[in-house]
Short mmCIF file of C-alpha atoms in Angstrom, two decimals:
data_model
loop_
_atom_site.label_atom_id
_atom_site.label_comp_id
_atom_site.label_asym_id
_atom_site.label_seq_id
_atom_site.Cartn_x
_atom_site.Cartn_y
_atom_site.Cartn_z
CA UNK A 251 0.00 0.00 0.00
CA UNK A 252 0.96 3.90 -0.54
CA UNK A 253 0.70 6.53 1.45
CA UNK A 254 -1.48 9.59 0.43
CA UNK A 255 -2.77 12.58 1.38
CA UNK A 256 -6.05 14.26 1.05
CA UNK A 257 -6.61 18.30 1.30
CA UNK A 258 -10.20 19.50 1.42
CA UNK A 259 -11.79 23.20 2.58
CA UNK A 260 -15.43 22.99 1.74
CA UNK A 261 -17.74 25.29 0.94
CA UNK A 262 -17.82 26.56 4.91
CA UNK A 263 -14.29 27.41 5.19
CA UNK A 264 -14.58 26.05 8.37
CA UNK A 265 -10.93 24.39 7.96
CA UNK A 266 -8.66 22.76 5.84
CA UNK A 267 -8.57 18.83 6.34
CA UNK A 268 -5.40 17.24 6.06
CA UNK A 269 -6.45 13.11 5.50
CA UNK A 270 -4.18 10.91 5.26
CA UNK A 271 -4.32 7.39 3.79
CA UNK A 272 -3.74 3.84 2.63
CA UNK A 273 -4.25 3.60 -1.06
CA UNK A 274 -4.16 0.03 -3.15
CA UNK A 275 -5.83 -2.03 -5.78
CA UNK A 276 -5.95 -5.48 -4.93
CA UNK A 277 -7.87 -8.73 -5.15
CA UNK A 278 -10.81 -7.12 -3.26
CA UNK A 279 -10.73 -3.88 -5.15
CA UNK A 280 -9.49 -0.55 -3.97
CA UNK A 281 -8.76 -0.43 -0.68
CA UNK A 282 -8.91 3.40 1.02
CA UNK A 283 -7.44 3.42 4.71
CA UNK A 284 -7.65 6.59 6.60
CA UNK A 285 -4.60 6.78 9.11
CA UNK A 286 -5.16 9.80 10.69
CA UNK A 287 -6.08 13.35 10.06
CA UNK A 288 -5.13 17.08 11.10
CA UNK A 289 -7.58 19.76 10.73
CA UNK A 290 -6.03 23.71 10.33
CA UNK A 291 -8.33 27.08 10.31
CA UNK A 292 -7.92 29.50 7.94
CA UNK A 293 -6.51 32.95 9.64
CA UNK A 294 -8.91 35.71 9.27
CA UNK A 295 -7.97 38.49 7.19
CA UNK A 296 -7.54 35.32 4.65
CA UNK A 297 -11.03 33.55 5.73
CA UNK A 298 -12.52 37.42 5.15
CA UNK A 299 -10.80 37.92 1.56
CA UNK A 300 -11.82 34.01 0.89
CA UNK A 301 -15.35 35.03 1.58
CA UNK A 302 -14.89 38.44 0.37
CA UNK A 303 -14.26 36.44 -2.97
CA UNK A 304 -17.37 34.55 -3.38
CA UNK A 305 -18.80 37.71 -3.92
CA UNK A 306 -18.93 38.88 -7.46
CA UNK A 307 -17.18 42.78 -6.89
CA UNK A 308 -14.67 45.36 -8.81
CA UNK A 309 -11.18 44.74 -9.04
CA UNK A 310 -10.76 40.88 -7.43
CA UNK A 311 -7.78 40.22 -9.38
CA UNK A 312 -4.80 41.19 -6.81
CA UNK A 313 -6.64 39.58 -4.15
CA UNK A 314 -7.44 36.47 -5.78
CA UNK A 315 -3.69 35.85 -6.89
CA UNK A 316 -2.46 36.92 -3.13
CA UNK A 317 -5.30 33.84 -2.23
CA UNK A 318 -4.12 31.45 -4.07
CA UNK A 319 -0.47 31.90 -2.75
CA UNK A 320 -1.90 32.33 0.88
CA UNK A 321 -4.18 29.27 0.85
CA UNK A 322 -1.46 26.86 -0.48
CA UNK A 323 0.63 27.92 2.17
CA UNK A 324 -2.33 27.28 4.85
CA UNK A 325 -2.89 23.59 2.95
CA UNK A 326 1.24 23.36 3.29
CA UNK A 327 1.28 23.95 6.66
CA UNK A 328 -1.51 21.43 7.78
CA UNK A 329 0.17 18.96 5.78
CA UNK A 330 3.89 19.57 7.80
CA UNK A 331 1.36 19.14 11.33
CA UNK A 332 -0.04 16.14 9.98
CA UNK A 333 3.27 14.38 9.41
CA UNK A 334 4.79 15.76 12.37
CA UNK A 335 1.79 14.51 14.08
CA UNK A 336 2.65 10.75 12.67
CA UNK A 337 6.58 10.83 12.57
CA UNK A 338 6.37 10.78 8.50
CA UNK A 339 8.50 12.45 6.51
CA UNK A 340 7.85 14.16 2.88
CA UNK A 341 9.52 11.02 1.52
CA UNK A 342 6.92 8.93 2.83
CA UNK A 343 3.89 10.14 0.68
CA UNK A 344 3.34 9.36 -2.71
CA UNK A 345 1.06 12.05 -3.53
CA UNK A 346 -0.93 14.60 -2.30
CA UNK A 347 -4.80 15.52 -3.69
CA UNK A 348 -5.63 19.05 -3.25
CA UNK A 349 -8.90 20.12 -3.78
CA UNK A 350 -8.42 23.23 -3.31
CA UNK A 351 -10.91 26.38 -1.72
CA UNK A 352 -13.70 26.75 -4.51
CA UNK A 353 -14.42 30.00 -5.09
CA UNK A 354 -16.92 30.13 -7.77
CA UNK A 355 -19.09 27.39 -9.18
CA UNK A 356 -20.91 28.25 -12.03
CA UNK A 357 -21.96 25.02 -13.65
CA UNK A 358 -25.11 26.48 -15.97
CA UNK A 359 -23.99 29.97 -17.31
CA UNK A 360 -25.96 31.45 -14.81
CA UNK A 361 -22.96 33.87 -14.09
CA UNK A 362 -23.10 37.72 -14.61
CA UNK A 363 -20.37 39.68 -17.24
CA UNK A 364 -19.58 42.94 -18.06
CA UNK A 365 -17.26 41.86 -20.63
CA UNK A 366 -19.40 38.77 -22.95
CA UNK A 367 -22.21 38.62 -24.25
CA UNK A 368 -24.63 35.67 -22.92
CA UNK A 369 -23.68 33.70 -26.00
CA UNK A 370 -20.14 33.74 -25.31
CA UNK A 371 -20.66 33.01 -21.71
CA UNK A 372 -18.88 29.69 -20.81
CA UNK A 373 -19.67 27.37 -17.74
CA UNK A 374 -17.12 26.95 -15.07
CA UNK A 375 -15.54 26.36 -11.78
CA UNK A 376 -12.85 27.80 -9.71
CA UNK A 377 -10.62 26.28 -6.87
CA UNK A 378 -7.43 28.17 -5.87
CA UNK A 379 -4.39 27.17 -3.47
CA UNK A 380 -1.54 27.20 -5.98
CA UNK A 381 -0.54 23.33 -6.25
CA UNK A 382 2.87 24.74 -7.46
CA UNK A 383 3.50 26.52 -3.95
CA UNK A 384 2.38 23.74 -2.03
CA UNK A 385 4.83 20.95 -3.93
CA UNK A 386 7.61 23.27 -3.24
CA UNK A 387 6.96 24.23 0.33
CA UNK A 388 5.91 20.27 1.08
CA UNK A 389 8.59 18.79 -1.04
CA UNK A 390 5.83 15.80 -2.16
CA UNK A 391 4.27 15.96 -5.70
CA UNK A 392 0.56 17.39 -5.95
CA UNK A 393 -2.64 16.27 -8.03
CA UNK A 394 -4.90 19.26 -8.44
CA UNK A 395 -7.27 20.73 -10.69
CA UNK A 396 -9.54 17.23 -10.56
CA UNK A 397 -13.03 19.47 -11.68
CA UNK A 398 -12.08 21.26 -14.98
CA UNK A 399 -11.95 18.19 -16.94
CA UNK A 400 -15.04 17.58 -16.55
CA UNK A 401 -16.26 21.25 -17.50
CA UNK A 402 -14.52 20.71 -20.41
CA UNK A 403 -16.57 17.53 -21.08
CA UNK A 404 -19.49 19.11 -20.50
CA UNK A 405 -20.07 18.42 -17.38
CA UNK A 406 -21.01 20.21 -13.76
CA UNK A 407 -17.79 19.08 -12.31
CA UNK A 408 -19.38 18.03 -9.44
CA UNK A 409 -19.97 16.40 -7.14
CA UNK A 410 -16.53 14.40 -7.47
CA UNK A 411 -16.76 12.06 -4.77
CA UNK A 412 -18.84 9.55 -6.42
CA UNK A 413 -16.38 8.01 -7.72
CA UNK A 414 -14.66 7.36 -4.45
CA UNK A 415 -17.83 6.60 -2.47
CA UNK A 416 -18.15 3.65 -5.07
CA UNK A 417 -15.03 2.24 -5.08
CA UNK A 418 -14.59 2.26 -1.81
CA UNK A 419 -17.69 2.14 -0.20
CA UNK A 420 -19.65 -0.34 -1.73
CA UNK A 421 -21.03 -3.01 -0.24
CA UNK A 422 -21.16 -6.81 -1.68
CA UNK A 423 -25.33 -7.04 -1.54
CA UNK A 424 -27.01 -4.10 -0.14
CA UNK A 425 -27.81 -0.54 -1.49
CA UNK A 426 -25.87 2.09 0.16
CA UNK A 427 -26.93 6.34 0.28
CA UNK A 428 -23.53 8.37 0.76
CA UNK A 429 -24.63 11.72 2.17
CA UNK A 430 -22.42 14.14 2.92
CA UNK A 431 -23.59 17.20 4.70
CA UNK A 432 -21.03 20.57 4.43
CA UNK A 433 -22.13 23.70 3.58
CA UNK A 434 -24.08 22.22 0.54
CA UNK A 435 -25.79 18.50 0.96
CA UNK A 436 -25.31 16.06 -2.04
CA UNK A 437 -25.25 12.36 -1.91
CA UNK A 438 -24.36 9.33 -3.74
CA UNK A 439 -26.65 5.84 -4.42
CA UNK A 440 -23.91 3.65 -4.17
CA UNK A 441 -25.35 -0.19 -5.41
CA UNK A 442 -24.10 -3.20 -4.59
CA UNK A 443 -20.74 -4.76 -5.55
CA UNK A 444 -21.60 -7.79 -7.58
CA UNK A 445 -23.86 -5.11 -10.13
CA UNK A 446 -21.12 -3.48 -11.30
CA UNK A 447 -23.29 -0.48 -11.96
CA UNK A 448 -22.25 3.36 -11.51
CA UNK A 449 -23.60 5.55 -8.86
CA UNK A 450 -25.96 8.08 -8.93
CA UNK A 451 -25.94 11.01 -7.52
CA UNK A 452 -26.26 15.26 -6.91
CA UNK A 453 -25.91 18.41 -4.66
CA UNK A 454 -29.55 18.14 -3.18
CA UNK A 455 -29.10 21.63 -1.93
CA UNK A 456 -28.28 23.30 1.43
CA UNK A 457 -26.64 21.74 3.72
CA UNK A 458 -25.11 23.96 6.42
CA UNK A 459 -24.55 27.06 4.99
CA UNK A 460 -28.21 28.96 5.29
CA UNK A 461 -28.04 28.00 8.51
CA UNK A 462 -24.55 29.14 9.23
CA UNK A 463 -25.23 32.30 7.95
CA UNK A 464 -28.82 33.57 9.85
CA UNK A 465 -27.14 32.34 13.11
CA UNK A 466 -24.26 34.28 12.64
CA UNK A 467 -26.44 37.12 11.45
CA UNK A 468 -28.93 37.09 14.48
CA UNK A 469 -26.37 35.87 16.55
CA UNK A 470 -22.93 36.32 15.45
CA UNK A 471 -22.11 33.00 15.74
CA UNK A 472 -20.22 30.79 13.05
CA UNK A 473 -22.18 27.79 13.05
CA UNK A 474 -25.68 26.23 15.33
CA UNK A 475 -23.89 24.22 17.58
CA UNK A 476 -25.25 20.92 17.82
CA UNK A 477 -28.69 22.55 16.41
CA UNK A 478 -29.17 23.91 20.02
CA UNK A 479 -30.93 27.03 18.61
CA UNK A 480 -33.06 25.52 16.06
CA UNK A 481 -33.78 23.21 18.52
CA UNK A 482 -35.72 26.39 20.47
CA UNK A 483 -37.56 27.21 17.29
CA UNK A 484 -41.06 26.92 15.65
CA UNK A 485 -40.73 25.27 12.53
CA UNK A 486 -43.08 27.28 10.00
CA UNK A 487 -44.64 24.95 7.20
CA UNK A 488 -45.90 27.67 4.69
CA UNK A 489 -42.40 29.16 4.96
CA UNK A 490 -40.62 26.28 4.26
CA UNK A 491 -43.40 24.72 1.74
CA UNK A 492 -42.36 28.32 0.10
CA UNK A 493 -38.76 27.56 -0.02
CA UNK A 494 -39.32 24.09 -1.25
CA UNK A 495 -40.88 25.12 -4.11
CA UNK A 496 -37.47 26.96 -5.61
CA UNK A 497 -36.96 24.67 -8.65
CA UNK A 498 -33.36 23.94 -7.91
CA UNK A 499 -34.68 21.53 -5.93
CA UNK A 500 -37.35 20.09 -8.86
CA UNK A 501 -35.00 19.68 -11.27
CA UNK A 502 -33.48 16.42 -12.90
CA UNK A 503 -29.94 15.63 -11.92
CA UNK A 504 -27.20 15.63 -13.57
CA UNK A 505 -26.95 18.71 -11.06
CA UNK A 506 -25.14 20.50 -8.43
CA UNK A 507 -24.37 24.20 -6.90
CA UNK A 508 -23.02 26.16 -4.48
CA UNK A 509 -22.74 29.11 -1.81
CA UNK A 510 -23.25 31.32 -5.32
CA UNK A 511 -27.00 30.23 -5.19
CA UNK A 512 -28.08 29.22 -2.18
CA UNK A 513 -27.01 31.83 0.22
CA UNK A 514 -28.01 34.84 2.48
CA UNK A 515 -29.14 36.93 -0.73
CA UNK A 516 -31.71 33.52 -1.80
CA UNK A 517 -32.65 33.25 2.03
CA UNK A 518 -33.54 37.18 1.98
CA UNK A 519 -35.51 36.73 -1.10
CA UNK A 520 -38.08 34.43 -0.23
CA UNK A 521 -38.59 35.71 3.48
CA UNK A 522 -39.41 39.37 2.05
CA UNK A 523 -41.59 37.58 -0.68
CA UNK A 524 -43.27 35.51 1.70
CA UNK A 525 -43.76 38.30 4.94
CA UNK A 526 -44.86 40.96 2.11
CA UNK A 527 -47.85 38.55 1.76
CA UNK A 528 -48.50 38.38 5.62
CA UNK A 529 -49.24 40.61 8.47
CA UNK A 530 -46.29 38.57 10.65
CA UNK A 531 -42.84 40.41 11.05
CA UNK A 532 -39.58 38.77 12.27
CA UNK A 533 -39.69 40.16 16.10
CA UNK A 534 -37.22 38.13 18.82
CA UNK A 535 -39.25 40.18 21.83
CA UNK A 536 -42.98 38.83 20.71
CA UNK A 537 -43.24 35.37 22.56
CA UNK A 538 -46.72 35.07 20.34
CA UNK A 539 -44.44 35.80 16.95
CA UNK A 540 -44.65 32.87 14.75
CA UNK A 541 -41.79 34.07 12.57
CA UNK A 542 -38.68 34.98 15.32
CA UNK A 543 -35.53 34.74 13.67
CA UNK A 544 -35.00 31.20 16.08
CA UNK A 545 -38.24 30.01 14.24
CA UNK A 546 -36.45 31.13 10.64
CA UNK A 547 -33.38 28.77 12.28
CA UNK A 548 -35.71 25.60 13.08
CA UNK A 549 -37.16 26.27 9.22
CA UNK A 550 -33.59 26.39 7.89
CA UNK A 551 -32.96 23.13 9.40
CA UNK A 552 -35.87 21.69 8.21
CA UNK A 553 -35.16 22.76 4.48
CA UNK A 554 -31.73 20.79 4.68
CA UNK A 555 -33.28 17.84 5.77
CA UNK A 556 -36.41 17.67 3.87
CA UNK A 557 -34.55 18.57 0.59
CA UNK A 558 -31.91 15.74 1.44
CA UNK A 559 -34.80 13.03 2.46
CA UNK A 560 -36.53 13.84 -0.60
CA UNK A 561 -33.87 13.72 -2.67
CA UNK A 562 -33.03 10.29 -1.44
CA UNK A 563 -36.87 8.62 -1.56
CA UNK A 564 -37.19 9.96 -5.30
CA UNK A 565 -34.17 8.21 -6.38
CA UNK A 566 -34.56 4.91 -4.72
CA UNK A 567 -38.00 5.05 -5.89
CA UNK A 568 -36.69 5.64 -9.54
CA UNK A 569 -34.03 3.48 -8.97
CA UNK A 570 -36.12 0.50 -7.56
CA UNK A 571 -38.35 0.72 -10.50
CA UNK A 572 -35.96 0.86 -12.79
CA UNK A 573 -33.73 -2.16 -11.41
CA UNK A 574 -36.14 -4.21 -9.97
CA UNK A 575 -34.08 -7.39 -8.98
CA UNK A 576 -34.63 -8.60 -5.28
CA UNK A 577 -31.45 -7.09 -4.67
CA UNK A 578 -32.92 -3.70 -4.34
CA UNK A 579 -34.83 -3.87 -1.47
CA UNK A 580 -35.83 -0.68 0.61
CA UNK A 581 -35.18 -2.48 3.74
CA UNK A 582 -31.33 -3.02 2.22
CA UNK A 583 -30.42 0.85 2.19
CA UNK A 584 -27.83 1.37 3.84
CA UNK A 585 -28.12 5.96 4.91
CA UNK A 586 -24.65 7.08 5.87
CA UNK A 587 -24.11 10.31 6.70
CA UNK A 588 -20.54 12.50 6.55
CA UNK A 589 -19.17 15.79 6.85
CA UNK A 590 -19.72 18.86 9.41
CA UNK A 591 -23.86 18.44 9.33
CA UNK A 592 -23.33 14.63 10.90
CA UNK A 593 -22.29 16.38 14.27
CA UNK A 594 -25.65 18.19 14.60
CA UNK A 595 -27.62 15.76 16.03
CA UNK A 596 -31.01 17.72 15.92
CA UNK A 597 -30.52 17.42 12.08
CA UNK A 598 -29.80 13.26 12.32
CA UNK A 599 -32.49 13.33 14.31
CA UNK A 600 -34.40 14.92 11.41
CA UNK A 601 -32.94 13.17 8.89
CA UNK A 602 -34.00 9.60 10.30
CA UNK A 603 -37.66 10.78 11.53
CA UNK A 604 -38.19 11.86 7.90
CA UNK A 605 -36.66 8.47 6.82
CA UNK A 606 -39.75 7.01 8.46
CA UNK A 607 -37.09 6.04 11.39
CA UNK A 608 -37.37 6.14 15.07
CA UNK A 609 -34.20 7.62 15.87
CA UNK A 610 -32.64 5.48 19.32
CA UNK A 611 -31.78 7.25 22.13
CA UNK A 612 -27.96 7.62 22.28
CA UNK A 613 -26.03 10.66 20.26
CA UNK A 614 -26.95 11.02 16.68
CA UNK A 615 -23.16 10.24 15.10
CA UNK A 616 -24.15 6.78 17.19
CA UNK A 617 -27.59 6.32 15.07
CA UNK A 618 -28.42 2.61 15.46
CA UNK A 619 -29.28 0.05 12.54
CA UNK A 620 -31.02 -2.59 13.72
CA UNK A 621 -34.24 -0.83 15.77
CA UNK A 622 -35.48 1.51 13.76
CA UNK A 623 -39.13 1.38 12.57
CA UNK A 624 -41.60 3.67 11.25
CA UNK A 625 -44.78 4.52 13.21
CA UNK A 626 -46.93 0.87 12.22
CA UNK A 627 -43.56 -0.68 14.35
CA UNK A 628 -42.97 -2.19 10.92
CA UNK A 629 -39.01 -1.96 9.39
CA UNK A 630 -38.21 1.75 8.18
CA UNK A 631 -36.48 0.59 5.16
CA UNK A 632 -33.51 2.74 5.99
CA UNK A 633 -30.76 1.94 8.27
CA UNK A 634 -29.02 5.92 9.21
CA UNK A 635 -25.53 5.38 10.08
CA UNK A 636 -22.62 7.95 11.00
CA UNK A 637 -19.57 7.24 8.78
CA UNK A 638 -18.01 6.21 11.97
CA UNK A 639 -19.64 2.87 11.76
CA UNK A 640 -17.58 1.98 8.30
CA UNK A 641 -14.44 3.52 10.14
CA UNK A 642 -14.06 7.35 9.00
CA UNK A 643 -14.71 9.77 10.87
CA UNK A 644 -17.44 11.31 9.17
CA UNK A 645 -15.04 15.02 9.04
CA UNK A 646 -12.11 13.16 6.96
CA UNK A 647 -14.41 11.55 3.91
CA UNK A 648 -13.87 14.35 1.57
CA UNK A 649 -10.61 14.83 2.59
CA UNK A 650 -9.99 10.93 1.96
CA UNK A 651 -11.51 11.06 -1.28
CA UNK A 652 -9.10 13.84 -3.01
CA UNK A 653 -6.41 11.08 -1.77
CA UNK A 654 -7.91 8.40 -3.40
CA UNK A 655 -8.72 11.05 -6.31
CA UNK A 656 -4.49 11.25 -6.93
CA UNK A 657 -4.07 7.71 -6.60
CA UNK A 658 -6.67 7.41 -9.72
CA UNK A 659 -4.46 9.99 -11.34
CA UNK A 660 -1.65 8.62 -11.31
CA UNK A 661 -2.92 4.70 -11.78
CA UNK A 662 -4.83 6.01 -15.05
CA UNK A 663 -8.15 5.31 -13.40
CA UNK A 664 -11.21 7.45 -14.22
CA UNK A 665 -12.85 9.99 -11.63
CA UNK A 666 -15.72 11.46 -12.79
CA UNK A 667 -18.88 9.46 -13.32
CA UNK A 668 -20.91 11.15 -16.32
CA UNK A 669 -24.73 9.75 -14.92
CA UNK A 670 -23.42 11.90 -11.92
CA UNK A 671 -21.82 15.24 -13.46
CA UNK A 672 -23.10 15.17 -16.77
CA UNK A 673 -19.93 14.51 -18.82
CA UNK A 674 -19.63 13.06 -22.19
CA UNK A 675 -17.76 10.97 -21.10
CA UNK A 676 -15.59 9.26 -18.05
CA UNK A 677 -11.98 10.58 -17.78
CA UNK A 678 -8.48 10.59 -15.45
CA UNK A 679 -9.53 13.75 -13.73
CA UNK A 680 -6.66 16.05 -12.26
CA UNK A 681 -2.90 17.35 -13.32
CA UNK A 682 -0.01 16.46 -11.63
CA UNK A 683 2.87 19.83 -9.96
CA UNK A 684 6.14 17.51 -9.84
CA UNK A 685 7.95 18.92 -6.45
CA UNK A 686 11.19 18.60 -8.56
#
């Protein structure tokens, strides 16, 4: 086996994730072994001019070169602490994946220009944290770039870890649902082994981020701690029966998006269409208020985990009439849930009630397989596990996957699955910054 390691800063910024793994192809397939992890913040003058970024404005170019110098040298230092943390040396690691820090995701044109006309406007993505810098300050080589190939085939160019959930994830005879839960949701239908059939899957749409920002609007906090404060809400059904019906979250995959759509501007949007219709107003000191910003919270939460649950029953309903073989049973899916949103347990709690689950007792990263029912006491269907209980913790997936992500580069083996992004085709995704 080789030694890799993964770098991933999601669409939170909440930290770069230094993963590092075990990569092979054997007899058994590819085997993806996470050793250990460091996690690094971003300082904040560059978290401000990272966010400052996503922002279409005047003049971004000098900033957004100073970035992608900066941010390499963030992703450089968390990969020095993670092999000081282990004893390793550069020499040790084969490759590193970067990811990088997206900073636009524009996957449908949908993108403003002073300078081109609408028919010259091109679909794309950008990720900075200059894999040059980090091969020379790390002294290991560097895949990057892994999502502009599939642009260029015509594709979103994400999500990307489909690939990875399947080859590594997949079980020998039962369905398993990847979802990952960062600052957008998306997740991946993984089937089982022996069909030798590709995933499926999408961004379903928030994840985090909404509510990440109205708390630290209201509250000036960075995230909703274990969903405490939405936990103290009101969740209001027309309100979030009015944000359902945006028709990102209607539309046929291939899709995805990003912090460019679904953000405070989208959030302010449909509460000012929907209060201009009402005689309510958002007022913390009214007790009676139905719509308190802590009631907009609980709705937030709500959104992420209806849009996510829905998401999932419409595809394994497609999918199980489609591919009817006993194989595909409901009460074989396999719900396993990653990234920051798995530590909320308010929204596991969610997720499973609205998976016709009765969500156990102990903490939601611990949710149980074998007791959950739906209200007749009958089998849910769905088993909702923490990524814990396949051994990752569910904050180093990503990260994992841009590791396995450069082992496919440089073993030649495709990383894009075109029934997920869109592509014309599959292809090696990636390009490699020699440290030499």
């Amino acid at each position: 086996m080789a030694k890799y390691i993964g770098l991933m800063s999601g669409t939170s910024m909440d930290g770069v994730d230094a993963v590092l793994c075990d990569v092979s192809d054997d007899a058994f397939g590819y085997q993806c072994k996470t050793l250990a992890a460091y996690s690094l913040p971003y300082p904040d003058e560059l978290l401000n001019a990272l966010n400052a970024l996503c922002v279409e404005t005047a003049n971004e170019l000098n900033t957004l070169a100073v970035a992608d110098r900066l941010v390499a040298e963030v992703f450089a230092e968390a990969v020095h602490a993670l092999l000081a943390q282990e004893n390793l040396s550069a020499s040790d690691i084969t490759a590193i994946g970067s990811h990088g820090q997206t900073i636009r995701h524009h996957p449908d044109c949908n993108v403003l220009s002073l300078s081109f006309s609408k028919d010259n406007l091109r679909t794309f993505t950008c990720q900075i944290g200059d894999a040059n810098t980090l091969a020379v300050l790390t002294g290991i080589d560097v895949v990057a770039d892994f999502r502009k190939k599939d642009i260029a085939l015509g594709g979103q160019g994400a999500p990307l870890v489909p690939a990875y959930h399947n080859a590594v994830f997949a079980h020998p005879s039962k369905y398993r649902i990847l979802v990952n839960i960062g600052g957008i949701a998306n997740i991946t239908v993984v089937p089982p082994a022996y069909q030798q059939r590709p995933p499926l899957g999408f961004d379903t749409g928030p994840g985090n981020t909404l509510m990440d920002n109205w708390i630290r609007l209201h509250l000036n906090e960075p995230f909703d701690s274990n969903g405490n404060w939405a936990a103290q809400g009101r969740v209001n059904q027309s309100l979030l029966n009015h944000m359902l019906s945006d028709t990102y979250f209607s539309s046929p995959f291939p899709k995805s998006t990003g912090r460019e759509y679904f953000n405070i501007d989208w959030l302010s949007n449909y509460l000012s269409s929907f209060f201009s219709e009402r005689t309510g107003h958002i007022d913390e000191s009214s007790k009676d208020n139905a719509f308190r910003p802590v009631d907009i919270q609980a709705t937030l939460l709500q959104l992420t985990a209806k849009t996510i649950t829905n998401s999932i029953q419409k595809v394994v309903s497609t999918q199980h009439t489609n591919h009817a073989e006993n194989a595909f049973e409901q009460n074989d899916i396999e719900v396993i849930v990653c990234g920051g949103g798995t530590f909320n347990s308010v929204l596991m709690n969610q997720l499973a009630s609205d998976l016709a689950c009765k969500a156990p007792a102990e903490s939601s990263t611990n949710l149980a397989a074998n007791s959950l029912t739906d209200a007749s006491n009958q089998p849910s269907g769905y088993t909702v596990l923490s990524s814990d209980h396949v051994d990752i913790h569910p904050q180093h997936v990503e990260g994992a996957a841009f590791a396995w992500l450069a082992f496919a580069y440089l073993h030649d083996i495709t990383g894009n699955v075109p029934q997920v992004t869109g592509a014309s085709r599959a292809a090696v995704l990636g390009a490699l910054y020699k440290k030499n």
